[in-house]
Amino acid sequence: MKISAIIMASGLSERMGTNKLLMKVFDKKLYQQTLDLVEKVGFDQVILVSSYKEILEDGENRGFISLYNENNIVGKSESIKLGVNNTKEDSAMMFFVADQPLLSLETVKVLIEEFRKNPMITYPRSTKRRGAPVIFPSQYRDDLLNLTYDQGGMVLVKDDNKNEVLIEDVRELWDVDTYENLMEIRDLYE
């Protein structure tokens, strides 16, 4: 079963006030944490969607399909559509966000393994929250292409089409939206 990775790195960082993806954490830029992680997995195809030249160039240098999102102001649905439209039609799609620096390779591998056993919408969950990355089977292509504005794929999740994978450490699901988030991660791990 083919799985394509789609990395979404087009956000406006409105709560941060500056491009958070270019800020450093663990001696790397935030977005590089995700690109490094995805590169280790060995996906059939990696698609990087961004509105930022530096990030797109980094992806190209890694052999990723790098797509410029000129409509990031519309919301995350535009990144989703660009990614989906550039995956192979028979491929499942695993969506990553580029601001989740504590996500582990082990968790990504467990999600893929669970998806292969039970090919439904698959995502990590802690006792407190659900998060990314999320894997969608190929039959959800049209549904994902019909999302609008800031809708994400989680609006497609129902009780009978989901595969929640429990993870122990909720910090793996943390994303960086504010300086406070960034400082908390730095304080804990640097």
Coordinates of N, CA and C in Angstrom, one line a residue:
M1 N 0.8 -1.2 0.0 CA 0.0 0.0 0.0 C 0.9 1.2 0.0
K2 N 0.7 2.1 -1.0 CA 1.5 3.3 -1.1 C 1.0 4.4 -0.1
I3 N 2.0 5.1 0.4 CA 1.6 6.2 1.3 C 2.5 7.4 0.8
S4 N 1.9 8.5 0.5 CA 2.6 9.7 0.2 C 2.6 10.7 1.4
A5 N 3.7 11.3 1.7 CA 3.7 12.3 2.8 C 3.4 13.7 2.1
I6 N 2.6 14.4 2.8 CA 2.3 15.8 2.4 C 2.7 16.7 3.6
I7 N 3.6 17.5 3.4 CA 4.1 18.4 4.5 C 3.5 19.8 4.3
M8 N 2.7 20.3 5.2 CA 2.1 21.6 5.1 C 2.9 22.6 5.8
A9 N 3.5 23.6 5.1 CA 4.3 24.6 5.7 C 4.0 26.0 5.1
S10 N 2.8 26.3 5.0 CA 2.3 27.6 4.4 C 1.7 28.5 5.4
G11 N 1.6 28.2 6.6 CA 0.9 29.0 7.6 C 1.4 30.4 7.7
L12 N 0.5 31.3 8.1 CA 0.9 32.7 8.2 C 1.5 33.1 9.6
S13 N 1.5 32.2 10.5 CA 2.1 32.5 11.8 C 1.5 33.7 12.5
E14 N 0.2 33.9 12.3 CA -0.5 35.1 12.8 C -0.3 35.3 14.3
R15 N -0.4 34.2 15.1 CA -0.3 34.3 16.5 C 1.1 34.6 17.0
M16 N 2.1 34.2 16.1 CA 3.5 34.5 16.5 C 3.9 35.9 16.0
G17 N 3.4 36.4 14.9 CA 3.7 37.7 14.5 C 4.9 37.7 13.5
T18 N 5.6 36.6 13.4 CA 6.7 36.4 12.5 C 6.7 35.0 12.0
N19 N 7.5 34.7 11.0 CA 7.4 33.3 10.4 C 8.1 32.3 11.4
K20 N 7.2 31.7 12.2 CA 7.7 30.7 13.2 C 8.5 29.6 12.6
L21 N 8.2 29.2 11.3 CA 8.9 28.0 10.7 C 10.4 28.3 10.6
L22 N 10.8 29.5 10.5 CA 12.2 29.9 10.3 C 12.9 30.1 11.7
M23 N 12.2 30.0 12.8 CA 12.8 30.2 14.1 C 13.5 28.9 14.5
K24 N 14.5 29.0 15.3 CA 15.3 27.9 15.7 C 14.8 27.2 17.0
V25 N 14.9 25.8 16.9 CA 14.6 25.0 18.1 C 15.5 23.8 17.8
F26 N 16.2 23.3 18.9 CA 17.2 22.2 18.8 C 18.2 22.5 17.7
D27 N 18.7 23.7 17.6 CA 19.8 24.1 16.7 C 19.4 23.9 15.2
K28 N 18.1 23.9 14.9 CA 17.6 23.8 13.5 C 16.4 24.7 13.4
K29 N 16.1 25.1 12.2 CA 14.9 25.8 12.0 C 13.7 24.9 12.3
L30 N 12.6 25.4 12.7 CA 11.5 24.6 13.1 C 11.0 23.7 12.0
Y31 N 10.9 24.2 10.8 CA 10.4 23.4 9.7 C 11.4 22.2 9.4
Q32 N 12.7 22.5 9.6 CA 13.7 21.4 9.3 C 13.5 20.2 10.1
Q33 N 12.9 20.3 11.3 CA 12.6 19.2 12.2 C 11.7 18.2 11.4
T34 N 10.7 18.7 10.8 CA 9.7 17.9 10.1 C 10.3 17.3 8.8
L35 N 11.0 18.1 8.1 CA 11.6 17.6 6.8 C 12.6 16.5 7.1
D36 N 13.4 16.7 8.2 CA 14.4 15.6 8.6 C 13.7 14.4 9.0
L37 N 12.6 14.5 9.7 CA 11.8 13.3 10.2 C 11.2 12.6 9.0
V38 N 10.6 13.3 8.1 CA 9.9 12.7 7.0 C 10.9 12.0 6.1
E39 N 12.1 12.6 5.9 CA 13.1 12.1 5.1 C 13.6 10.7 5.6
K40 N 13.5 10.5 6.9 CA 14.0 9.2 7.5 C 13.0 8.0 7.3
V41 N 11.7 8.4 6.9 CA 10.7 7.3 6.9 C 10.7 6.5 5.6
G42 N 11.0 7.1 4.5 CA 11.1 6.3 3.2 C 9.7 6.2 2.6
F43 N 9.0 7.4 2.4 CA 7.7 7.4 1.8 C 7.9 7.2 0.3
D44 N 6.8 6.7 -0.3 CA 6.8 6.5 -1.8 C 7.0 7.9 -2.5
Q45 N 6.5 8.9 -1.9 CA 6.6 10.3 -2.5 C 6.4 11.3 -1.3
V46 N 7.2 12.4 -1.4 CA 7.1 13.4 -0.4 C 6.7 14.7 -1.1
I47 N 5.6 15.3 -0.7 CA 5.2 16.6 -1.3 C 5.3 17.6 -0.2
L48 N 5.9 18.7 -0.5 CA 6.1 19.8 0.4 C 5.3 21.0 -0.1
V49 N 4.4 21.5 0.6 CA 3.6 22.7 0.2 C 4.0 23.9 1.1
S50 N 4.5 24.9 0.5 CA 4.9 26.1 1.3 C 4.7 27.4 0.5
S51 N 4.7 28.5 1.2 CA 4.6 29.8 0.6 C 6.0 30.5 0.8
Y52 N 7.0 29.8 1.2 CA 8.2 30.4 1.6 C 9.4 29.8 0.8
K53 N 10.1 30.6 0.1 CA 11.1 30.2 -0.9 C 12.2 29.3 -0.2
E54 N 12.7 29.7 1.0 CA 13.7 29.0 1.7 C 13.3 27.5 1.9
I55 N 12.1 27.4 2.4 CA 11.6 26.0 2.7 C 11.4 25.2 1.4
L56 N 10.9 25.8 0.4 CA 10.7 25.1 -0.9 C 12.1 24.7 -1.4
E57 N 13.1 25.5 -1.4 CA 14.4 25.2 -1.9 C 15.0 24.0 -1.1
D58 N 14.8 24.1 0.2 CA 15.3 23.0 1.1 C 14.7 21.7 0.7
G59 N 13.4 21.7 0.4 CA 12.7 20.5 0.0 C 13.2 20.0 -1.3
E60 N 13.4 20.9 -2.3 CA 13.9 20.5 -3.6 C 15.2 19.8 -3.5
N61 N 16.1 20.4 -2.6 CA 17.4 19.8 -2.4 C 17.4 18.4 -1.8
R62 N 16.3 18.1 -1.2 CA 16.1 16.7 -0.6 C 15.4 15.8 -1.5
G63 N 15.0 16.3 -2.7 CA 14.3 15.5 -3.7 C 12.8 15.4 -3.5
F64 N 12.2 16.3 -2.7 CA 10.8 16.4 -2.4 C 10.2 17.1 -3.6
I65 N 8.9 16.8 -3.9 CA 8.1 17.6 -4.8 C 7.7 18.9 -4.0
S66 N 8.3 20.0 -4.4 CA 8.1 21.3 -3.7 C 7.1 22.2 -4.4
L67 N 6.0 22.5 -3.8 CA 4.9 23.3 -4.4 C 4.7 24.6 -3.7
Y68 N 4.6 25.6 -4.5 CA 4.4 27.0 -4.0 C 2.9 27.2 -3.8
N69 N 2.5 27.6 -2.6 CA 1.1 27.9 -2.3 C 1.0 29.4 -2.3
E70 N 0.4 29.9 -3.4 CA 0.2 31.3 -3.5 C -1.1 31.8 -2.8
N71 N -1.9 30.8 -2.3 CA -3.2 31.2 -1.7 C -3.3 30.8 -0.2
N72 N -2.1 30.9 0.5 CA -2.1 30.6 1.9 C -3.1 31.4 2.7
I73 N -3.4 32.6 2.3 CA -4.3 33.5 3.0 C -5.7 32.9 3.1
V74 N -6.0 32.0 2.2 CA -7.4 31.4 2.2 C -7.5 30.4 3.4
G75 N -6.4 29.7 3.7 CA -6.5 28.8 4.8 C -5.9 27.5 4.5
K76 N -5.9 26.5 5.4 CA -5.1 25.3 5.3 C -5.7 24.4 4.1
S77 N -7.0 24.6 3.8 CA -7.5 23.8 2.7 C -6.8 24.0 1.4
E78 N -6.2 25.1 1.2 CA -5.4 25.3 -0.1 C -4.1 24.4 -0.1
S79 N -3.5 24.3 1.1 CA -2.3 23.4 1.1 C -2.7 22.0 1.0
I80 N -3.8 21.6 1.6 CA -4.3 20.2 1.4 C -4.6 19.9 0.0
K81 N -5.3 20.8 -0.7 CA -5.6 20.6 -2.1 C -4.4 20.5 -3.0
L82 N -3.4 21.3 -2.8 CA -2.2 21.2 -3.6 C -1.5 19.9 -3.4
G83 N -1.4 19.5 -2.1 CA -0.8 18.2 -1.8 C -1.6 17.0 -2.4
V84 N -2.9 17.0 -2.2 CA -3.7 15.9 -2.8 C -3.6 15.8 -4.3
N85 N -3.7 17.0 -5.0 CA -3.7 17.0 -6.4 C -2.3 16.5 -7.0
N86 N -1.3 16.5 -6.2 CA 0.0 16.0 -6.7 C 0.4 14.7 -6.1
T87 N -0.5 14.0 -5.5 CA -0.2 12.6 -5.1 C -0.7 11.6 -6.2
K88 N -0.1 10.4 -6.2 CA -0.6 9.4 -7.1 C -2.0 9.0 -6.6
E89 N -2.9 8.8 -7.6 CA -4.3 8.6 -7.2 C -4.6 7.4 -6.3
D90 N -3.7 6.4 -6.4 CA -3.9 5.2 -5.6 C -3.2 5.2 -4.2
S91 N -2.6 6.4 -3.9 CA -1.8 6.5 -2.7 C -2.6 7.0 -1.5
A92 N -2.4 6.4 -0.4 CA -2.8 7.1 0.9 C -2.0 8.3 1.1
M93 N -2.5 9.2 1.9 CA -1.9 10.5 2.1 C -1.7 10.7 3.6
M94 N -0.4 11.0 4.0 CA -0.1 11.2 5.4 C 0.3 12.7 5.5
F95 N -0.6 13.5 6.2 CA -0.4 14.9 6.3 C 0.4 15.3 7.6
F96 N 1.5 16.0 7.4 CA 2.4 16.5 8.5 C 2.2 18.0 8.5
V97 N 2.3 18.6 9.7 CA 2.5 20.0 9.9 C 3.9 20.3 10.2
A98 N 4.4 21.5 9.9 CA 5.8 21.8 10.0 C 6.2 22.5 11.3
D99 N 5.3 22.4 12.3 CA 5.6 23.1 13.5 C 5.4 22.2 14.7
Q100 N 5.8 20.9 14.6 CA 5.6 19.9 15.6 C 6.9 19.2 15.9
P101 N 7.8 19.9 16.6 CA 9.2 19.5 16.7 C 9.5 18.3 17.6
L102 N 8.5 17.9 18.4 CA 8.7 16.8 19.3 C 8.2 15.4 18.8
L103 N 7.6 15.4 17.6 CA 7.1 14.2 17.0 C 8.2 13.2 16.8
S104 N 8.1 12.0 17.1 CA 9.2 11.0 17.0 C 9.0 10.1 15.8
L105 N 10.1 9.6 15.3 CA 10.1 8.7 14.2 C 9.4 7.4 14.6
E106 N 9.5 7.0 15.8 CA 8.8 5.8 16.3 C 7.3 6.0 16.2
T107 N 6.8 7.1 16.6 CA 5.4 7.4 16.5 C 4.9 7.3 15.1
V108 N 5.6 8.0 14.2 CA 5.3 7.9 12.8 C 5.2 6.5 12.2
K109 N 6.2 5.7 12.6 CA 6.2 4.3 12.1 C 5.0 3.5 12.7
V110 N 4.7 3.8 14.0 CA 3.5 3.1 14.6 C 2.2 3.5 13.9
L111 N 2.1 4.7 13.5 CA 0.9 5.2 12.8 C 0.8 4.5 11.5
I112 N 1.9 4.4 10.8 CA 1.9 3.7 9.4 C 1.6 2.3 9.6
E113 N 2.1 1.6 10.6 CA 1.9 0.2 10.8 C 0.4 0.0 11.2
E114 N -0.2 0.8 12.0 CA -1.6 0.7 12.4 C -2.5 0.9 11.2
F115 N -2.1 1.9 10.3 CA -2.9 2.2 9.1 C -2.9 1.0 8.2
R116 N -1.7 0.4 8.0 CA -1.6 -0.8 7.1 C -2.5 -2.0 7.6
K117 N -2.6 -2.1 9.0 CA -3.4 -3.1 9.5 C -4.9 -2.8 9.4
N118 N -5.2 -1.5 9.5 CA -6.6 -1.1 9.6 C -6.7 0.2 8.8
P119 N -6.9 0.2 7.4 CA -6.7 1.3 6.6 C -7.9 2.3 6.6
M120 N -8.0 3.0 7.8 CA -9.0 4.0 8.0 C -8.3 5.3 8.3
I121 N -9.0 6.4 8.5 CA -8.3 7.7 8.8 C -7.6 7.4 10.2
T122 N -6.3 7.6 10.1 CA -5.4 7.2 11.3 C -4.7 8.4 11.8
Y123 N -4.7 8.6 13.1 CA -4.0 9.7 13.7 C -3.7 9.4 15.2
P124 N -2.7 10.1 15.7 CA -2.3 9.9 17.1 C -3.3 10.6 18.1
R125 N -3.4 10.0 19.2 CA -4.2 10.5 20.3 C -3.5 10.3 21.6
S126 N -3.5 11.3 22.5 CA -3.1 11.1 23.9 C -4.4 11.0 24.7
T127 N -4.3 10.9 26.0 CA -5.5 10.9 26.8 C -6.2 12.3 26.8
K128 N -5.5 13.3 26.4 CA -6.0 14.7 26.4 C -6.4 15.2 25.1
R129 N -5.8 14.8 24.0 CA -6.1 15.4 22.7 C -5.7 14.5 21.6
R130 N -6.2 14.9 20.4 CA -5.8 14.2 19.2 C -4.9 15.2 18.4
G131 N -4.1 14.6 17.4 CA -3.2 15.5 16.8 C -2.8 15.0 15.4
A132 N -1.7 15.5 14.9 CA -1.1 15.1 13.6 C 0.2 14.3 13.9
P133 N 0.6 13.6 12.8 CA 0.1 13.5 11.5 C -1.1 12.6 11.3
V134 N -1.8 12.9 10.2 CA -3.0 12.1 10.0 C -2.9 11.4 8.6
I135 N -3.3 10.1 8.6 CA -3.2 9.4 7.3 C -4.7 9.2 6.8
F136 N -4.9 9.5 5.5 CA -6.1 9.3 4.9 C -6.0 8.3 3.8
P137 N -6.9 7.3 3.7 CA -6.9 6.4 2.6 C -7.2 7.1 1.3
S138 N -6.8 6.6 0.2 CA -7.0 7.2 -1.1 C -8.4 7.6 -1.4
Q139 N -9.4 6.8 -0.9 CA -10.8 7.1 -1.2 C -11.3 8.4 -0.7
Y140 N -10.5 9.1 0.1 CA -10.9 10.4 0.7 C -10.4 11.6 -0.2
R141 N -9.8 11.3 -1.3 CA -9.2 12.3 -2.2 C -10.2 13.4 -2.5
D142 N -11.4 13.0 -3.0 CA -12.4 14.0 -3.4 C -12.9 14.8 -2.2
D143 N -13.1 14.1 -1.1 CA -13.5 14.8 0.2 C -12.5 15.9 0.6
L144 N -11.2 15.5 0.5 CA -10.2 16.5 0.9 C -10.1 17.6 -0.1
L145 N -10.4 17.4 -1.4 CA -10.4 18.4 -2.4 C -11.6 19.4 -2.3
N146 N -12.6 18.9 -1.6 CA -13.8 19.8 -1.4 C -13.8 20.6 -0.1
L147 N -12.7 20.5 0.7 CA -12.5 21.3 1.9 C -12.4 22.8 1.4
T148 N -12.8 23.7 2.3 CA -12.8 25.1 2.0 C -12.1 25.9 3.2
Y149 N -11.6 27.0 2.8 CA -11.0 28.0 3.8 C -10.1 27.3 4.8
D150 N -10.4 27.4 6.1 CA -9.4 26.9 7.1 C -9.9 25.5 7.6
Q151 N -10.7 24.8 6.8 CA -11.1 23.4 7.2 C -9.9 22.5 7.0
G152 N -9.8 21.6 7.9 CA -8.8 20.6 7.8 C -9.5 19.2 7.6
G153 N -8.7 18.2 7.3 CA -9.3 16.9 7.1 C -10.0 16.3 8.2
M154 N -9.7 16.7 9.5 CA -10.4 16.1 10.6 C -11.9 16.3 10.6
V155 N -12.4 17.2 9.8 CA -13.9 17.3 9.7 C -14.5 16.1 9.0
L156 N -13.7 15.3 8.4 CA -14.1 14.0 7.7 C -14.2 12.8 8.7
V157 N -13.7 13.0 9.9 CA -13.6 11.9 10.8 C -15.0 11.6 11.5
K158 N -15.4 10.4 11.4 CA -16.7 10.0 12.0 C -16.3 8.8 13.0
D159 N -17.3 8.4 13.8 CA -17.1 7.3 14.7 C -16.7 6.0 14.0
D160 N -17.1 5.8 12.8 CA -16.9 4.5 12.2 C -15.8 4.5 11.1
N161 N -15.1 5.6 11.0 CA -14.0 5.6 9.9 C -12.6 6.0 10.5
K162 N -12.5 5.9 11.8 CA -11.2 6.4 12.4 C -10.5 5.3 13.1
N163 N -9.2 5.5 13.1 CA -8.3 4.6 13.7 C -7.4 5.4 14.6
E164 N -7.8 5.6 15.9 CA -7.0 6.4 16.8 C -5.9 5.6 17.4
V165 N -4.7 6.1 17.4 CA -3.5 5.4 17.9 C -3.1 6.1 19.2
L166 N -3.2 5.5 20.3 CA -2.8 6.1 21.6 C -1.3 6.2 21.7
I167 N -0.9 7.4 22.0 CA 0.5 7.6 22.3 C 0.7 8.1 23.8
E168 N 1.8 7.8 24.4 CA 1.9 8.1 25.8 C 2.3 9.5 26.1
D169 N 3.1 10.1 25.2 CA 3.7 11.5 25.5 C 2.9 12.5 24.7
V170 N 2.0 13.3 25.4 CA 1.3 14.3 24.7 C 2.2 15.4 24.1
R171 N 3.4 15.5 24.6 CA 4.3 16.5 24.0 C 4.6 16.3 22.6
E172 N 4.5 15.1 22.1 CA 4.7 14.8 20.7 C 3.7 15.5 19.8
L173 N 2.6 15.8 20.4 CA 1.5 16.4 19.6 C 1.6 18.0 19.7
W174 N 2.5 18.5 20.5 CA 2.6 19.9 20.7 C 3.0 20.6 19.3
D175 N 2.3 21.7 19.0 CA 2.8 22.5 17.9 C 3.1 23.8 18.4
V176 N 3.9 24.6 17.7 CA 4.4 25.9 18.1 C 3.5 26.9 17.4
D177 N 2.7 27.6 18.2 CA 1.8 28.6 17.7 C 2.2 30.0 18.3
T178 N 2.8 30.0 19.5 CA 3.2 31.3 20.1 C 4.6 31.2 20.6
Y179 N 5.1 32.4 21.0 CA 6.5 32.4 21.7 C 6.5 31.5 22.9
E180 N 5.3 31.6 23.6 CA 5.3 30.8 24.9 C 5.5 29.3 24.6
N181 N 4.8 28.8 23.5 CA 5.0 27.4 23.1 C 6.5 27.1 22.8
L182 N 7.1 28.0 22.1 CA 8.5 27.8 21.7 C 9.4 27.8 22.9
M183 N 9.2 28.8 23.8 CA 10.0 28.9 25.0 C 9.8 27.7 25.9
E184 N 8.6 27.2 26.0 CA 8.4 26.0 26.8 C 9.2 24.8 26.3
I185 N 9.1 24.6 25.0 CA 9.9 23.5 24.4 C 11.4 23.7 24.6
R186 N 11.9 24.9 24.4 CA 13.3 25.2 24.6 C 13.7 25.0 26.0
D187 N 12.9 25.4 27.0 CA 13.2 25.3 28.4 C 13.2 23.8 28.8
L188 N 12.3 23.0 28.2 CA 12.3 21.6 28.6 C 13.4 20.8 28.0
Y189 N 13.8 21.1 26.8 CA 14.7 20.2 26.0 C 16.0 20.7 25.6
E190 N 16.2 22.0 25.7 CA 17.5 22.5 25.3 C 18.5 22.8 26.5

